Structures are given as structure tokens and as C-alpha cells.
Coordinates of C-alpha atoms and ligand atoms in Angstrom, one line a residue:
X1 CA -8.3 2.1 21.3
X2 CA -7.3 1.4 17.7
X3 CA -5.7 4.8 17.1
X4 CA -2.3 5.1 15.7
X5 CA 0.2 7.6 14.1
X6 CA 1.8 7.4 10.8
X7 CA 4.3 10.0 9.4
X8 CA 3.4 12.3 12.3
X9 CA -0.3 12.2 11.6
X10 CA -3.0 10.8 13.8
X11 CA -5.4 8.1 12.5
X12 CA -8.6 7.3 14.5
X13 CA -8.0 3.6 13.7
X14 CA -5.2 1.7 11.9
X15 CA -7.2 0.4 8.9
X16 CA -7.3 1.8 5.4
X17 CA -7.5 0.7 1.8
X18 CA -4.6 -0.8 -0.1
X19 CA -3.7 1.6 -2.9
X20 CA -5.5 0.5 -6.1
X21 CA -8.7 -0.6 -4.4
X22 CA -11.7 1.8 -4.1
X23 CA -9.6 4.8 -4.8
X24 CA -9.4 5.7 -8.5
X25 CA -12.3 8.1 -8.8
X26 CA -13.9 10.7 -6.5
X27 CA -16.8 8.2 -6.3
X28 CA -14.5 5.6 -4.9
X29 CA -12.7 8.0 -2.6
X30 CA -16.0 9.3 -1.2
X31 CA -16.9 5.7 -0.2
X32 CA -13.6 5.5 1.6
X33 CA -14.3 8.9 3.4
X34 CA -17.7 7.6 4.5
X35 CA -16.4 4.3 5.7
X36 CA -15.0 3.5 9.1
X37 CA -11.5 3.5 7.8
X38 CA -8.9 5.4 9.7
X39 CA -7.3 6.9 6.6
X40 CA -7.3 6.6 2.8
X41 CA -4.8 6.4 0.0
X42 CA -5.4 7.2 -3.7
X43 CA -4.8 5.0 -6.7
X44 CA -1.2 5.2 -7.9
X45 CA -1.0 8.2 -10.2
X46 CA 1.0 8.6 -13.4
X47 CA 1.7 11.9 -15.1
X48 CA -1.1 11.3 -17.7
X49 CA -4.5 9.5 -17.5
X50 CA -4.2 5.8 -18.3
X51 CA -7.0 3.5 -19.4
X52 CA -5.1 0.4 -18.1
X53 CA -5.0 -3.1 -19.4
X54 CA -7.9 -4.9 -21.1
X55 CA -10.4 -6.9 -19.0
X56 CA -10.7 -9.3 -17.3
X57 CA -7.8 -7.8 -15.4
X58 CA -8.8 -8.5 -11.8
X59 CA -10.4 -11.7 -10.4
X60 CA -10.9 -13.3 -7.0
X61 CA -9.5 -16.8 -7.2
X62 CA -12.1 -19.7 -7.1
X63 CA -9.8 -21.4 -4.5
X64 CA -10.8 -18.6 -2.0
X65 CA -7.1 -18.1 -1.4
X66 CA -6.9 -14.6 -2.8
X67 CA -6.9 -12.7 -6.1
X68 CA -4.9 -12.0 -9.2
X69 CA -4.7 -8.7 -11.1
X70 CA -2.9 -7.0 -14.0
X71 CA -4.7 -3.7 -14.0
X72 CA -2.0 -1.8 -15.9
X73 CA -2.1 1.3 -13.8
X74 CA -5.5 2.7 -14.8
X75 CA -5.7 6.1 -13.2
X76 CA -7.0 9.6 -13.8
X77 CA -3.6 11.3 -14.1
X78 CA -1.9 13.1 -11.2
X79 CA -3.7 16.4 -11.6
X80 CA -7.0 14.7 -10.7
X81 CA -5.5 13.5 -7.4
X82 CA -3.8 16.9 -6.8
X83 CA -7.1 18.5 -7.2
X84 CA -8.7 16.0 -4.9
X85 CA -6.0 16.7 -2.3
X86 CA -6.5 20.5 -2.6
X87 CA -10.3 20.0 -1.9
X88 CA -9.9 17.4 0.8
X89 CA -11.3 18.2 4.2
X90 CA -8.2 17.7 6.4
X91 CA -10.3 18.5 9.5
X92 CA -12.1 15.2 8.9
X93 CA -9.6 13.3 11.1
X94 CA -8.7 10.9 8.3
X95 CA -5.2 11.7 7.0
X96 CA -4.9 11.5 3.2
X97 CA -2.1 9.6 1.5
X98 CA -1.3 10.1 -2.2
X99 CA 0.3 7.3 -4.2
X100 CA 2.6 8.3 -7.1
X101 CA 3.9 5.8 -9.6
X102 CA 5.6 7.7 -12.4
X103 CA 6.6 5.7 -15.5
X104 CA 10.0 7.4 -15.2
X105 CA 12.1 9.2 -12.6
X106 CA 11.4 12.4 -14.6
X107 CA 7.7 11.9 -14.2
X108 CA 8.0 11.2 -10.5
X109 CA 10.0 14.4 -10.1
X110 CA 7.4 16.5 -12.0
X111 CA 4.5 15.0 -9.9
X112 CA 6.4 15.5 -6.6
X113 CA 7.2 19.1 -7.5
X114 CA 3.6 19.8 -8.2
X115 CA 2.5 18.4 -4.8
X116 CA 5.3 20.1 -2.9
X117 CA 4.4 23.5 -4.6
X118 CA 0.7 23.0 -3.4
X119 CA 1.9 22.8 0.3
X120 CA -0.9 20.4 1.3
X121 CA -1.0 18.3 4.6
X122 CA -1.3 15.1 2.7
X123 CA 1.5 12.4 2.7
X124 CA 3.2 11.4 -0.5
X125 CA 3.9 7.7 -1.0
X126 CA 6.2 6.8 -4.0
X127 CA 5.3 3.4 -5.5
X128 CA 8.5 1.5 -6.3
X129 CA 6.6 -1.7 -7.0
X130 CA 4.1 -1.6 -9.9
X131 CA 4.5 -4.9 -11.6
X132 CA 1.9 -4.6 -14.3
X133 CA 3.2 -2.2 -16.9
X134 CA 4.6 -4.4 -19.8
X135 CA 8.2 -3.6 -20.5
X136 CA 8.8 -1.8 -17.2
X137 CA 10.7 -3.6 -14.4
X138 CA 9.9 -2.6 -10.8
X139 CA 12.3 -0.1 -9.3
X140 CA 12.0 -2.0 -6.0
X141 CA 13.9 -4.9 -7.4
X142 CA 16.7 -2.7 -8.8
X143 CA 18.5 -1.6 -5.6
X144 CA 20.9 0.9 -7.4
X145 CA 18.0 2.5 -9.4
X146 CA 16.0 2.7 -6.2
X147 CA 18.8 4.5 -4.3
X148 CA 19.3 6.9 -7.3
X149 CA 15.6 7.7 -7.3
X150 CA 15.6 8.4 -3.5
X151 CA 18.7 10.6 -3.9
X152 CA 16.6 12.8 -6.2
X153 CA 13.1 12.5 -4.6
X154 CA 13.8 12.7 -0.8
X155 CA 15.4 16.2 -0.9
X156 CA 12.7 17.4 -3.3
X157 CA 9.8 16.2 -1.1
X158 CA 11.6 17.5 2.0
X159 CA 8.6 16.6 4.3
X160 CA 8.1 13.1 5.7
X161 CA 7.1 10.6 3.0
X162 CA 6.8 6.8 2.4
X163 CA 7.6 4.2 -0.2
X164 CA 5.5 1.2 -1.4
X165 CA 7.6 -1.9 -1.7
X166 CA 7.4 -5.2 -3.5
X167 CA 7.7 -8.3 -1.4
X168 CA 11.4 -9.5 -1.0
X169 CA 12.2 -13.1 -0.6
X170 CA 15.9 -13.1 0.3
X171 CA 17.5 -11.9 3.5
X172 CA 20.3 -10.1 1.6
X173 CA 17.6 -8.1 -0.2
X174 CA 16.0 -7.0 3.2
X175 CA 19.5 -5.9 4.3
X176 CA 20.4 -4.0 1.2
X177 CA 17.0 -2.3 0.9
X178 CA 17.0 -1.3 4.5
X179 CA 20.6 0.1 4.3
X180 CA 19.4 2.3 1.5
X181 CA 16.2 3.5 3.3
X182 CA 18.2 4.3 6.4
X183 CA 20.2 6.9 4.4
X184 CA 17.1 9.1 4.0
X185 CA 15.8 10.8 7.2
X186 CA 12.5 12.1 5.7
X187 CA 11.7 8.6 4.4
X188 CA 9.7 7.9 7.5
X189 CA 7.7 4.8 6.5
X190 CA 7.6 1.8 4.1
X191 CA 4.4 0.1 3.0
X192 CA 4.9 -3.7 2.7
X193 CA 3.8 -5.5 0.5
X194 CA 2.6 -4.8 -3.0
X195 CA 1.1 -7.9 -4.7
X196 CA 3.3 -11.0 -5.2
X197 CA 4.3 -10.4 -8.8
X198 CA 3.5 -12.5 -11.8
X199 CA 1.4 -15.4 -10.6
X200 CA -0.6 -17.4 -13.1
X201 CA -4.2 -18.5 -12.5
X202 CA -5.5 -21.2 -14.9
X203 CA -9.1 -22.5 -15.0
X204 CA -9.2 -26.3 -14.8
X205 CA -12.3 -26.8 -17.0
X206 CA -11.6 -24.4 -19.8
X207 CA -7.8 -24.8 -19.6
X208 CA -7.5 -21.1 -20.0
X209 CA -5.7 -18.3 -18.2
X210 CA -8.2 -16.4 -16.0
X211 CA -7.1 -12.8 -16.7
X212 CA -6.4 -11.4 -20.2
X213 CA -3.3 -9.1 -19.9
X214 CA 0.2 -10.5 -20.0
X215 CA -0.8 -14.1 -21.1
X216 CA -2.6 -14.4 -17.7
X217 CA 0.3 -13.3 -15.5
X218 CA -0.6 -11.0 -12.6
X219 CA 0.0 -9.8 -9.1
X220 CA -1.3 -12.1 -6.3
X221 CA -3.1 -10.8 -3.2
X222 CA -5.2 -12.0 -0.4
X223 CA -4.8 -14.8 2.1
X224 CA -2.1 -16.6 0.1
X225 CA 0.3 -13.7 0.5
X226 CA -0.2 -13.3 4.3
X227 CA 3.0 -14.9 5.4
X228 CA 5.1 -13.1 2.8
X229 CA 3.6 -9.9 4.0
X230 CA 4.2 -10.6 7.7
X231 CA 7.8 -11.5 6.9
X232 CA 8.4 -8.2 5.0
X233 CA 6.7 -6.1 7.7
X234 CA 8.8 -7.7 10.4
X235 CA 12.0 -7.7 8.4
X236 CA 11.7 -3.9 7.8
X237 CA 10.4 -3.3 11.3
X238 CA 13.6 -4.8 12.7
X239 CA 15.9 -3.0 10.2
X240 CA 14.4 0.5 10.2
X241 CA 14.6 1.8 13.7
X242 CA 12.9 5.2 14.0
X243 CA 10.9 4.6 10.8
X244 CA 7.5 3.0 10.5
X245 CA 5.9 0.1 8.5
X246 CA 2.4 0.0 7.1
X247 CA 1.4 -3.6 6.7
X248 CA -0.7 -4.9 3.7
X249 CA -1.3 -8.4 2.5
X250 CA -3.6 -11.2 3.5
X251 CA -6.1 -9.4 5.8
X252 CA -9.5 -11.1 5.9
X253 CA -10.4 -10.5 9.5
X254 CA -9.2 -8.9 12.8
X255 CA -6.9 -11.9 13.3
X256 CA -4.6 -11.0 10.4
X257 CA -4.6 -7.4 11.4
X258 CA -3.5 -8.4 14.9
X259 CA -0.7 -10.5 13.3
X260 CA 0.5 -7.5 11.2
X261 CA 0.7 -5.3 14.3
X262 CA 2.6 -8.1 16.2
X263 CA 5.0 -8.1 13.2
X264 CA 5.5 -4.4 13.6
X265 CA 2.8 -2.6 11.5
X266 CA 1.8 0.9 12.6
X267 CA -1.2 0.8 10.3
X268 CA -2.7 -2.0 8.1
X269 CA -4.2 -1.8 4.6
X270 CA -6.8 -4.0 3.1
X271 CA -6.9 -4.9 -0.7
X272 CA -8.5 -8.1 -1.9
X273 CA -11.0 -8.3 1.0
X274 CA -12.0 -4.6 0.5
X275 CA -12.5 -5.3 -3.2
X276 CA -14.7 -8.3 -2.5
X277 CA -16.6 -7.1 0.5
X278 CA -16.8 -3.3 0.0
X279 CA -16.1 -0.5 2.4
X280 CA -18.2 -2.0 5.2
X281 CA -15.2 -4.3 5.8
X282 CA -13.6 -1.5 7.9
X283 CA -16.4 -1.6 10.5
X284 CA -16.3 -5.4 10.6
X285 CA -12.6 -5.7 11.1
X286 CA -12.3 -2.8 13.6
X287 CA -14.9 -4.7 15.7
X288 CA -13.1 -8.0 15.3
X289 CA -9.7 -6.5 16.3
X290 CA -11.3 -4.7 19.3
X291 CA -12.8 -8.0 20.5
X292 CA -9.4 -9.7 20.1
X293 CA -7.7 -7.0 22.1
X294 CA -10.3 -7.2 24.9
X295 CA -9.9 -11.0 25.0
X296 CA -6.1 -10.7 25.2
X297 CA -6.2 -7.7 27.6
X298 CA -4.5 -5.2 25.3
X299 CA -5.7 -1.6 25.6
X300 CA -3.6 0.0 22.8
X301 CA -1.7 -1.1 19.7
X302 CA 1.5 0.1 21.3
X303 CA 1.3 -2.7 23.8
X304 CA 1.8 -5.4 21.2
X305 CA 3.2 -3.7 18.1
X306 CA 6.4 -5.5 17.0
X307 CA 6.2 -7.8 20.0
X308 CA 6.1 -11.1 18.1
X309 CA 8.0 -13.7 20.1
X310 CA 10.7 -15.9 18.6
X311 CA 11.6 -19.4 19.7
Ligands
DHB401 C1 -0.9 -1.6 -10.5 C2 -0.6 -2.7 -9.7 C3 0.3 -2.5 -8.7 O1 0.7 -3.5 -7.9 C4 0.8 -1.2 -8.4 O2 1.6 -1.0 -7.4 C5 0.4 -0.1 -9.2 C6 -0.5 -0.3 -10.2 C7 -1.8 -1.8 -11.6 O3 -1.7 -2.9 -12.3 O4 -2.7 -0.9 -11.9

């Protein structure tokens, strides 16, 4: 049994897409609906449509260790996703998550207001961690700005909602961020982690950066970020009692999903591997996780969630 609950909603299984992958257009989102995912989340929306950065802007790394991207927030504009949410079949058993990534607090307020006014059973996730808009630092790394944003957005959203976080690398940052999140009762989950920001991939032969935007700098994903992801999932699992964590980062098989749940994840998202393999990845990894649970004698995720042992 791979079922789980997030933000009070039931998911038939714990897997879905990492926001940004297979979720910009209705065509992408339809593939997610038809897949064996347990849920789906939309591409981070801005107030207006954005073309995004010039290509190449995403590449799997030749090392096989992961991917690099600097997409630059290409999206259809929030009204497109609001319309999708209005037409979504909520009886389908897959809850719908909507990612919002306003370029300013004012834009986040306007977008949240529009979704709140529509009174839909989808869950809002505010993205505090988009690293790829030149000139815009991530809110997730500015603790005071993040708290100010939550002071405005949490009461406005009223319902349970989540935030998408960048990876943190310092214990004091886990402590400070968790203390802030614990002040907001309707902030019911955090999604950890967004890409590890501003890596650089260089081709050995041509001596050139691999992607075009930002002199080749971009967010890292895939297997190389697994341990950073597990640390962030577990750090927030330990510090946010009564809240939930969605794990994302480094999933290539059922084994990494199992590790995310041991670290404390209530659901697990797939980014790079979904991008490379396509939506059939969900059927494969659900099967792999089921086989692992049978081999280990676990019947439900609750039996091992957060139960990582320490020495
Ligand atoms: C983009 C990347 C992110 O990591 C994110 O959270 C939002 C948008 C992007 O480049 O499109």
C-alpha cells in the first residue's frame, strides 16, 4: 500500500512530478493525469506569461550524475493554471497542487487572491526558491523577507498550503527557517529541495559551458543532490512536528524513494528522472518501491516514515 495523505488530501500513491517537469502546458499535465503518479503539480506560475531563458537551458549531464537547468521560469501565466484548476476533475483521486512563484510579493498576493476567490479544492504551494531569474535572489535564503512574505500570504490563503524550499547547508539555517515555519498553522507542509543552485557544467572537449543562460550557471538536480535532499527532508521532519515534508531530489529508483520516506517524506517528487524517462517512470518506481517494502516486510509507508536510525 503506497497511499499517503498530504495537506489533508489522499493520494493513491506517494509519487508525483517535481514542479517544472512535465507540467507547463495542458499537454504535459494530461500526461501526468494519465500516468501512474499519485498527484500532480503545475509549473511555477508568474503573474504574466514568460518565455523563459534562451536554449540550451536544460541538459542531463554526461556524467550520469544528474542535470543542470536555467529555465528562467517559462510558464503560461497564472490565469492559465487557474483555468486548469477550475476544469480539473477532482473526483479523479489525484489531488492537484498549484505552484506559484511571483516575481514580487505583490504578484504572489494577487495570484493567491485569485485562487482563494475561486474556492477550489487544489493546494497552493508558494515557491520561495526559484534560482534562475537574473537579478532576483531567492526568498528562501533571506529569512526576514521569507517571514514577511508568510505574514502576508498565510492569512490570505487561510486554507492549508505549502512552500517549496531551496536546499540549506547550515544547521543554523535549518533552525531559523523551521522557527519561522512553525509560526504559521496553515503552512502544513514544506517541499525539500529545489535544485542546488548555480552549479556550472563545462564540456571537456569544447571547453565550453553546457547551457546558455547565466554564463552556464544553473540549478543541479538528479542523483548528485540525493544526500542534500535527504538531509533537508530529515532536518525539517525533525523540526516541524505536526507538519509534513514532501521529498524531492535524486530519485532514480524505488531505493531513493524508500530513503526519502525513511528521512521523513510524506510524498516524493521526481524531476530529472521524469524529464529523462517520461511519465512511465511512475509505474516503474511504484513497482520497485512495492518490491522493496515486500522484501523488508513493510505494509504501509507509515511503518517506516521518519524512522531512519542514527548511530
Ligand atoms: C525555475 C527553476 C526553479 O528551480 C524554480 O523553482 C522555478 C523556476 C526555472 O528556471 O524556470
